[in-house]
Short mmCIF file of N, CA and C and ligand atoms in Angstrom, two decimals:
data_model
loop_
_atom_site.label_atom_id
_atom_site.label_comp_id
_atom_site.label_asym_id
_atom_site.label_seq_id
_atom_site.Cartn_x
_atom_site.Cartn_y
_atom_site.Cartn_z
N MET O 42 117.33 116.05 119.35
CA MET O 42 117.32 115.31 118.05
C MET O 42 116.45 114.17 118.15
N ASN O 43 115.59 113.84 117.17
CA ASN O 43 114.79 112.72 117.11
C ASN O 43 115.29 111.72 116.14
N ILE O 44 115.05 110.41 116.31
CA ILE O 44 115.44 109.41 115.46
C ILE O 44 114.22 108.70 114.93
N ALA O 45 114.20 108.38 113.55
CA ALA O 45 113.03 107.79 113.02
C ALA O 45 113.55 106.81 112.01
N TYR O 46 112.69 105.74 111.82
CA TYR O 46 112.97 104.89 110.75
C TYR O 46 111.77 104.85 109.72
N LEU O 47 112.16 104.83 108.41
CA LEU O 47 111.17 104.79 107.31
C LEU O 47 111.43 103.71 106.44
N SER O 48 110.39 103.07 105.92
CA SER O 48 110.39 102.10 104.86
C SER O 48 110.07 102.77 103.51
N ILE O 49 110.89 102.52 102.50
CA ILE O 49 110.74 103.09 101.18
C ILE O 49 110.47 101.97 100.22
N GLY O 50 109.53 102.13 99.39
CA GLY O 50 109.14 101.05 98.40
C GLY O 50 108.86 101.60 97.11
N SER O 51 109.11 100.79 95.89
CA SER O 51 108.80 101.26 94.58
C SER O 51 108.49 100.02 93.68
N ASN O 52 107.49 100.08 92.83
CA ASN O 52 107.31 98.95 92.01
C ASN O 52 106.80 99.45 90.56
N ILE O 53 107.20 100.71 90.14
CA ILE O 53 107.00 101.17 88.92
C ILE O 53 108.11 101.80 88.34
N GLY O 54 108.47 101.72 87.03
CA GLY O 54 109.52 102.37 86.40
C GLY O 54 110.92 101.90 86.81
N ASP O 55 111.68 102.88 86.88
CA ASP O 55 113.09 102.75 87.29
C ASP O 55 113.03 102.59 88.83
N ARG O 56 112.71 101.50 89.43
CA ARG O 56 112.46 101.33 90.94
C ARG O 56 113.67 101.86 91.71
N LEU O 57 114.89 101.40 91.35
CA LEU O 57 116.15 101.72 92.05
C LEU O 57 116.31 103.29 91.99
N GLN O 58 116.00 103.91 90.79
CA GLN O 58 116.28 105.29 90.61
C GLN O 58 115.28 106.00 91.60
N HIS O 59 113.99 105.53 91.66
CA HIS O 59 113.02 106.12 92.59
C HIS O 59 113.44 106.00 94.00
N LEU O 60 114.02 104.90 94.48
CA LEU O 60 114.42 104.74 95.81
C LEU O 60 115.65 105.66 96.00
N THR O 61 116.56 105.72 95.15
CA THR O 61 117.77 106.44 95.31
C THR O 61 117.43 108.01 95.38
N GLU O 62 116.38 108.41 94.57
CA GLU O 62 116.06 109.93 94.64
C GLU O 62 115.36 110.19 95.80
N ALA O 63 114.43 109.27 96.39
CA ALA O 63 113.71 109.52 97.55
C ALA O 63 114.65 109.71 98.82
N VAL O 64 115.79 108.95 98.85
CA VAL O 64 116.79 108.95 99.84
C VAL O 64 117.46 110.25 99.76
N ARG O 65 117.93 110.63 98.47
CA ARG O 65 118.61 111.89 98.33
C ARG O 65 117.71 113.15 98.75
N LEU O 66 116.36 113.10 98.35
CA LEU O 66 115.59 114.20 98.77
C LEU O 66 115.44 114.30 100.27
N LEU O 67 115.36 113.20 101.03
CA LEU O 67 115.34 113.21 102.45
C LEU O 67 116.49 113.84 102.91
N HIS O 68 117.64 113.39 102.45
CA HIS O 68 118.99 113.85 102.97
C HIS O 68 119.32 115.35 102.71
N LEU O 69 118.63 115.88 101.60
CA LEU O 69 118.79 117.20 101.20
C LEU O 69 118.08 118.16 102.03
N HIS O 70 116.98 117.55 102.87
CA HIS O 70 116.12 118.41 103.70
C HIS O 70 117.02 118.99 104.81
N ASP O 71 116.72 120.39 104.98
CA ASP O 71 117.55 121.03 106.11
C ASP O 71 117.43 120.42 107.55
N GLU O 72 116.27 119.78 107.75
CA GLU O 72 116.06 119.22 109.08
C GLU O 72 116.12 117.69 109.16
N ILE O 73 116.75 117.22 108.15
CA ILE O 73 116.76 115.65 108.20
C ILE O 73 118.21 115.27 107.82
N GLU O 74 118.78 114.30 108.54
CA GLU O 74 120.00 113.69 108.21
C GLU O 74 119.91 112.23 108.10
N VAL O 75 120.06 111.64 106.98
CA VAL O 75 119.91 110.16 106.75
C VAL O 75 121.24 109.56 107.39
N THR O 76 121.05 108.72 108.47
CA THR O 76 122.19 108.17 109.12
C THR O 76 122.40 106.70 109.11
N GLY O 77 121.48 106.15 108.29
CA GLY O 77 121.66 104.68 107.94
C GLY O 77 120.59 104.31 106.79
N ILE O 78 121.22 103.40 105.98
CA ILE O 78 120.52 102.86 104.79
C ILE O 78 120.60 101.39 104.72
N SER O 79 119.58 100.62 104.57
CA SER O 79 119.79 99.15 104.44
C SER O 79 120.19 98.76 103.00
N SER O 80 120.25 97.69 102.80
CA SER O 80 120.47 97.08 101.41
C SER O 80 119.06 97.19 100.76
N VAL O 81 118.92 97.13 99.54
CA VAL O 81 117.80 97.18 98.74
C VAL O 81 117.28 95.75 98.42
N TYR O 82 116.07 95.42 98.82
CA TYR O 82 115.58 93.97 98.71
C TYR O 82 114.48 93.94 97.57
N GLU O 83 114.51 92.99 96.74
CA GLU O 83 113.38 92.68 95.79
C GLU O 83 112.38 91.91 96.51
N THR O 84 111.12 92.33 96.51
CA THR O 84 110.03 91.79 97.37
C THR O 84 108.80 91.60 96.76
N GLU O 85 108.11 90.37 96.90
CA GLU O 85 106.87 90.20 96.22
C GLU O 85 105.73 91.13 96.97
N PRO O 86 104.67 91.60 96.22
CA PRO O 86 103.72 92.45 96.77
C PRO O 86 103.00 91.76 97.74
N VAL O 87 102.67 92.53 98.94
CA VAL O 87 101.81 91.98 99.97
C VAL O 87 100.61 92.93 99.93
N GLY O 88 99.47 92.30 100.45
CA GLY O 88 98.18 93.23 100.36
C GLY O 88 97.47 92.98 99.06
N TYR O 89 97.82 93.99 98.21
CA TYR O 89 97.25 93.97 96.70
C TYR O 89 98.28 93.16 95.90
N THR O 90 98.06 91.96 95.68
CA THR O 90 99.15 91.07 95.25
C THR O 90 99.25 91.05 93.53
N ASN O 91 98.13 91.66 92.99
CA ASN O 91 98.14 91.66 91.54
C ASN O 91 98.90 92.87 90.98
N GLN O 92 100.23 92.93 91.29
CA GLN O 92 101.02 94.12 90.82
C GLN O 92 102.44 93.63 90.69
N ALA O 93 103.30 94.40 90.23
CA ALA O 93 104.71 94.04 90.06
C ALA O 93 105.44 93.93 91.47
N ASN O 94 106.59 93.21 91.46
CA ASN O 94 107.40 93.22 92.58
C ASN O 94 107.95 94.60 92.94
N PHE O 95 108.20 94.71 94.20
CA PHE O 95 108.70 96.03 94.77
C PHE O 95 110.18 95.86 94.98
N LEU O 96 110.91 97.00 94.92
CA LEU O 96 112.19 97.06 95.57
C LEU O 96 111.92 97.99 96.85
N ASN O 97 112.43 97.39 98.00
CA ASN O 97 112.38 98.07 99.34
C ASN O 97 113.61 98.24 100.03
N LEU O 98 113.74 99.28 100.95
CA LEU O 98 114.73 99.49 101.80
C LEU O 98 114.24 100.20 103.01
N VAL O 99 115.04 100.34 104.05
CA VAL O 99 114.75 101.10 105.23
C VAL O 99 115.87 102.11 105.61
N VAL O 100 115.46 103.22 105.85
CA VAL O 100 116.52 104.30 106.31
C VAL O 100 116.27 104.69 107.73
N ARG O 101 117.36 105.05 108.38
CA ARG O 101 117.37 105.74 109.71
C ARG O 101 117.56 107.22 109.55
N LEU O 102 116.87 107.93 110.11
CA LEU O 102 116.87 109.43 110.17
C LEU O 102 117.26 110.06 111.42
N GLU O 103 118.02 111.17 111.46
CA GLU O 103 117.91 112.09 112.69
C GLU O 103 117.38 113.30 112.19
N THR O 104 116.38 113.80 112.97
CA THR O 104 115.56 115.11 112.49
C THR O 104 115.05 115.74 113.67
N SER O 105 114.91 117.20 113.28
CA SER O 105 114.36 118.03 114.31
C SER O 105 112.80 118.22 113.98
N LEU O 106 112.31 117.61 112.91
CA LEU O 106 110.88 117.66 112.59
C LEU O 106 110.08 116.76 113.59
N ASN O 107 108.87 117.20 113.83
CA ASN O 107 108.00 116.36 114.69
C ASN O 107 107.44 115.33 113.64
N PRO O 108 106.73 114.30 114.12
CA PRO O 108 106.28 113.27 113.23
C PRO O 108 105.30 113.65 112.23
N PHE O 109 104.47 114.65 112.42
CA PHE O 109 103.48 115.12 111.48
C PHE O 109 104.26 116.00 110.27
N GLU O 110 105.26 116.74 110.78
CA GLU O 110 106.03 117.39 109.78
C GLU O 110 106.79 116.43 108.95
N LEU O 111 107.35 115.48 109.59
CA LEU O 111 108.06 114.40 108.84
C LEU O 111 107.11 113.75 107.80
N LEU O 112 105.92 113.39 108.31
CA LEU O 112 104.85 112.74 107.37
C LEU O 112 104.74 113.68 106.19
N GLY O 113 104.60 114.99 106.38
CA GLY O 113 104.33 116.00 105.35
C GLY O 113 105.50 115.77 104.34
N VAL O 114 106.78 115.82 104.81
CA VAL O 114 107.91 115.69 103.92
C VAL O 114 107.77 114.39 103.16
N CYS O 115 107.38 113.31 103.84
CA CYS O 115 107.37 112.00 102.96
C CYS O 115 106.27 112.19 102.00
N GLN O 116 105.15 112.78 102.25
CA GLN O 116 104.15 112.90 101.20
C GLN O 116 104.55 113.85 100.05
N GLY O 117 105.27 114.90 100.45
CA GLY O 117 105.91 115.68 99.29
C GLY O 117 106.77 115.05 98.46
N ILE O 118 107.62 114.14 99.03
CA ILE O 118 108.55 113.43 98.22
C ILE O 118 107.63 112.41 97.28
N GLU O 119 106.78 111.81 97.85
CA GLU O 119 105.95 110.95 97.01
C GLU O 119 105.34 111.71 95.81
N ASN O 120 104.81 112.89 96.00
CA ASN O 120 104.18 113.77 94.98
C ASN O 120 105.36 114.09 93.98
N ASP O 121 106.46 114.54 94.56
CA ASP O 121 107.51 115.06 93.64
C ASP O 121 107.94 114.01 92.66
N LEU O 122 108.01 112.74 93.24
CA LEU O 122 108.36 111.50 92.39
C LEU O 122 107.23 110.90 91.55
N GLY O 123 106.23 111.64 91.58
CA GLY O 123 105.10 111.36 90.64
C GLY O 123 104.14 110.36 91.06
N ARG O 124 103.96 110.19 92.33
CA ARG O 124 103.00 109.09 92.80
C ARG O 124 101.64 109.60 92.51
N VAL O 125 100.91 108.64 91.86
CA VAL O 125 99.47 108.86 91.65
C VAL O 125 98.76 107.84 92.27
N ARG O 126 97.80 108.15 93.25
CA ARG O 126 97.11 107.07 94.10
C ARG O 126 95.90 106.74 93.37
N GLU O 127 96.07 105.73 92.43
CA GLU O 127 94.92 105.17 91.69
C GLU O 127 94.17 104.07 92.44
N ILE O 128 95.01 103.10 92.83
CA ILE O 128 94.41 101.99 93.58
C ILE O 128 95.08 102.04 95.07
N ARG O 129 94.23 102.10 95.94
CA ARG O 129 94.66 102.36 97.38
C ARG O 129 96.04 101.60 97.61
N TRP O 130 96.02 100.25 97.40
CA TRP O 130 97.09 99.47 97.72
C TRP O 130 97.88 99.07 96.38
N GLY O 131 97.68 99.89 95.44
CA GLY O 131 98.29 99.34 94.15
C GLY O 131 99.59 99.99 93.93
N PRO O 132 100.03 99.74 92.67
CA PRO O 132 101.35 100.15 92.31
C PRO O 132 101.61 101.64 92.55
N ARG O 133 102.94 101.95 93.04
CA ARG O 133 103.28 103.37 93.16
C ARG O 133 104.71 103.56 92.80
N THR O 134 104.96 104.81 92.26
CA THR O 134 106.41 105.08 92.04
C THR O 134 107.33 105.09 93.17
N VAL O 135 106.71 105.59 94.29
CA VAL O 135 107.56 105.47 95.56
C VAL O 135 106.54 105.57 96.68
N ASP O 136 106.88 104.92 97.86
CA ASP O 136 105.96 104.92 98.95
C ASP O 136 106.87 105.14 100.11
N LEU O 137 106.65 106.14 101.02
CA LEU O 137 107.52 106.31 102.16
C LEU O 137 106.64 106.06 103.40
N ASP O 138 106.78 105.11 104.29
CA ASP O 138 106.12 104.86 105.38
C ASP O 138 106.96 105.21 106.66
N ILE O 139 106.43 105.93 107.66
CA ILE O 139 107.14 106.06 108.92
C ILE O 139 106.80 104.91 109.72
N LEU O 140 107.89 104.19 110.12
CA LEU O 140 107.81 102.93 110.94
C LEU O 140 107.81 103.27 112.44
N LEU O 141 108.92 104.02 112.86
CA LEU O 141 109.19 104.39 114.18
C LEU O 141 109.63 105.75 114.36
N TYR O 142 109.24 106.36 115.38
CA TYR O 142 109.77 107.75 115.78
C TYR O 142 110.14 107.79 117.27
N ASN O 143 111.33 107.93 117.55
CA ASN O 143 111.78 107.63 118.98
C ASN O 143 111.19 106.41 119.57
N ASN O 144 110.71 106.51 120.75
CA ASN O 144 110.13 105.38 121.37
C ASN O 144 108.52 105.73 121.51
N ASP O 145 108.03 106.78 120.60
CA ASP O 145 106.66 107.18 120.66
C ASP O 145 105.61 106.16 120.05
N ASN O 146 104.55 106.17 120.80
CA ASN O 146 103.41 105.58 120.19
C ASN O 146 102.30 106.65 119.86
N ILE O 147 101.99 106.74 118.56
CA ILE O 147 101.19 107.78 117.90
C ILE O 147 99.86 107.15 117.47
N GLU O 148 98.80 107.61 117.75
CA GLU O 148 97.53 107.17 117.21
C GLU O 148 96.72 108.38 116.59
N SER O 149 96.69 108.64 115.38
CA SER O 149 95.96 109.75 114.87
C SER O 149 95.39 109.35 113.65
N GLU O 150 94.51 110.23 113.03
CA GLU O 150 93.71 109.81 111.85
C GLU O 150 94.58 109.54 110.72
N ASN O 151 95.77 110.34 110.52
CA ASN O 151 96.48 110.06 109.26
C ASN O 151 97.98 109.64 109.60
N LEU O 152 98.14 109.21 111.03
CA LEU O 152 99.44 108.71 111.34
C LEU O 152 99.36 107.80 112.51
N THR O 153 99.93 106.47 112.42
CA THR O 153 99.99 105.70 113.50
C THR O 153 101.45 105.10 113.52
N VAL O 154 102.00 105.21 114.69
CA VAL O 154 103.44 104.88 114.92
C VAL O 154 103.50 104.07 116.26
N PRO O 155 104.14 102.94 116.29
CA PRO O 155 104.72 102.24 115.23
C PRO O 155 103.81 101.89 114.10
N HIS O 156 104.38 101.76 112.78
CA HIS O 156 103.46 101.46 111.67
C HIS O 156 102.60 100.16 112.11
N PRO O 157 101.34 100.30 111.92
CA PRO O 157 100.43 99.16 112.20
C PRO O 157 100.71 97.82 111.61
N ARG O 158 101.26 97.79 110.53
CA ARG O 158 101.52 96.51 109.78
C ARG O 158 102.94 96.02 109.71
N MET O 159 103.84 96.80 110.42
CA MET O 159 105.25 96.46 110.23
C MET O 159 105.61 95.10 110.76
N ASP O 160 104.72 94.63 111.67
CA ASP O 160 105.13 93.38 112.35
C ASP O 160 104.80 92.15 111.38
N GLU O 161 103.93 92.46 110.29
CA GLU O 161 103.62 91.33 109.45
C GLU O 161 104.32 91.48 108.10
N ARG O 162 105.24 92.41 107.99
CA ARG O 162 105.93 92.71 106.77
C ARG O 162 107.41 92.39 106.74
N ALA O 163 107.69 91.30 106.06
CA ALA O 163 109.09 90.86 105.94
C ALA O 163 110.00 92.01 105.11
N PHE O 164 109.19 92.69 104.24
CA PHE O 164 109.93 93.72 103.51
C PHE O 164 110.29 94.88 104.27
N VAL O 165 109.72 95.02 105.50
CA VAL O 165 109.99 96.05 106.49
C VAL O 165 111.16 95.48 107.52
N LEU O 166 110.62 94.31 108.03
CA LEU O 166 111.51 93.87 109.16
C LEU O 166 112.87 93.47 108.86
N VAL O 167 113.07 92.70 107.64
CA VAL O 167 114.36 92.28 107.19
C VAL O 167 115.34 93.54 107.05
N PRO O 168 115.08 94.52 106.28
CA PRO O 168 116.01 95.61 106.11
C PRO O 168 116.03 96.40 107.51
N LEU O 169 115.04 96.45 108.25
CA LEU O 169 115.08 97.26 109.53
C LEU O 169 116.12 96.59 110.48
N MET O 170 116.00 95.24 110.50
CA MET O 170 116.86 94.63 111.43
C MET O 170 118.40 94.62 110.88
N GLU O 171 118.53 94.79 109.59
CA GLU O 171 119.86 94.98 109.08
C GLU O 171 120.53 96.08 109.54
N ILE O 172 119.70 97.40 109.73
CA ILE O 172 120.44 98.54 110.24
C ILE O 172 120.16 98.88 111.71
N ALA O 173 119.33 98.12 112.26
CA ALA O 173 119.02 98.42 113.64
C ALA O 173 118.82 97.10 114.50
N PRO O 174 119.81 96.28 114.53
CA PRO O 174 119.56 94.91 115.09
C PRO O 174 119.15 94.94 116.52
N ASN O 175 119.44 96.00 117.15
CA ASN O 175 119.04 96.25 118.69
C ASN O 175 117.66 96.68 118.92
N LEU O 176 116.82 96.79 117.91
CA LEU O 176 115.57 97.36 118.10
C LEU O 176 114.65 95.96 118.69
N VAL O 177 113.92 96.50 119.70
CA VAL O 177 112.92 95.40 120.21
C VAL O 177 111.62 95.91 120.18
N GLY O 178 110.66 95.00 120.13
CA GLY O 178 109.20 95.36 120.12
C GLY O 178 108.49 94.27 120.83
N VAL O 179 107.56 94.60 121.60
CA VAL O 179 106.79 93.70 122.37
C VAL O 179 105.42 93.42 121.83
N PRO O 180 105.14 92.34 121.21
CA PRO O 180 103.73 92.27 120.69
C PRO O 180 102.67 92.26 121.74
N ILE O 181 101.57 93.02 121.61
CA ILE O 181 100.63 92.93 122.66
C ILE O 181 99.28 92.62 121.91
N ASP O 182 98.37 91.96 122.63
CA ASP O 182 97.18 91.66 121.94
C ASP O 182 96.13 92.69 122.17
N ASP O 183 96.00 93.43 121.15
CA ASP O 183 95.02 94.56 121.23
C ASP O 183 93.82 94.30 120.65
N GLY O 184 92.95 93.46 121.46
CA GLY O 184 91.60 92.99 121.10
C GLY O 184 91.82 92.04 119.77
N GLY O 185 92.72 91.18 119.92
CA GLY O 185 92.98 90.24 118.65
C GLY O 185 93.82 90.75 117.58
N VAL O 186 94.23 92.03 117.70
CA VAL O 186 95.14 92.53 116.71
C VAL O 186 96.50 92.63 117.30
N ILE O 187 97.50 91.88 116.87
CA ILE O 187 98.82 91.91 117.60
C ILE O 187 99.42 93.30 117.08
N ARG O 188 99.77 94.12 118.02
CA ARG O 188 100.45 95.32 117.76
C ARG O 188 101.67 95.38 118.53
N TRP O 189 102.74 96.10 118.04
CA TRP O 189 104.00 96.28 118.62
C TRP O 189 103.97 97.47 119.76
N ARG O 190 104.34 97.19 120.93
CA ARG O 190 104.44 98.30 121.85
C ARG O 190 105.99 98.36 122.12
N LYS O 191 106.48 99.62 122.12
CA LYS O 191 107.83 99.96 122.36
C LYS O 191 108.17 99.46 123.86
N VAL O 192 109.32 98.74 124.03
CA VAL O 192 109.66 98.49 125.39
C VAL O 192 110.31 99.67 126.08
N GLU O 193 109.58 100.21 127.03
CA GLU O 193 110.05 101.45 127.57
C GLU O 193 111.39 101.39 128.29
N GLY O 194 112.22 102.31 128.18
CA GLY O 194 113.37 102.34 129.00
C GLY O 194 114.57 101.55 128.25
N VAL O 195 114.27 100.89 127.26
CA VAL O 195 115.35 100.21 126.45
C VAL O 195 115.94 101.05 125.44
N GLU O 196 117.28 101.13 125.38
CA GLU O 196 117.92 101.95 124.35
C GLU O 196 117.74 101.29 123.11
N HIS O 197 116.83 101.88 122.23
CA HIS O 197 116.42 101.22 120.92
C HIS O 197 117.43 101.45 119.85
N PHE O 198 118.01 102.58 119.85
CA PHE O 198 118.75 102.98 118.70
C PHE O 198 120.27 103.17 118.81
N LEU O 199 120.92 102.30 118.11
CA LEU O 199 122.46 102.49 118.17
C LEU O 199 122.80 103.35 117.03
N1 GSY P 174 106.67 93.98 98.89
C1 GSY P 174 105.83 95.11 99.20
N2 GSY P 174 104.49 94.96 99.16
C2 GSY P 174 103.73 96.10 99.38
N3 GSY P 174 102.39 96.33 99.43
C3 GSY P 174 102.20 97.52 99.68
S1 GSY P 174 100.70 98.26 99.76
N4 GSY P 174 103.34 98.32 99.70
C4 GSY P 174 103.56 99.70 99.96
C5 GSY P 174 104.03 100.05 101.19
O1 GSY P 174 103.03 100.09 102.13
C6 GSY P 174 104.38 97.38 99.63
C7 GSY P 174 105.83 97.40 99.50
O2 GSY P 174 106.39 98.51 99.66
N5 GSY P 174 106.47 96.24 99.45
#
């Protein structure tokens, strides 16, 4: 069984309904069990700031899916809930980002885990710490870009 943490955000329409529906669709999947849900946080947009505030939360999953299958499920839920990618960093009905997958470090064209920007996003770290206070990450200076490396051998998930 694999453990993953996802960040979910919405800043269009009935934002709370979009978050609720995204979590429900994850939990309904045969190979996913949602085992932790943070509070919902109202957050100012980061990156592309000329847009409405988001509602954000983080969920903990137990899944038999591999990271790329999980990414596919997340993209399917974004499509089901009507996400239209007009502006790359712009408004979205719902956005599901994989933050962590076990203690894995994944670098591929369409998936990087741990999420490359999670260490600079309070809208991720605050809800994540709420449901996983024992998570640790070690910032490493990867050529001037601080990235988080998982501390090997540390039990990350309670
Ligand atoms: N506060 C906030 N700002 C954001 N900017 C982007 S892009 N996103 C989408 C997630 O990458 C968000 C978000 O979910 N919350």
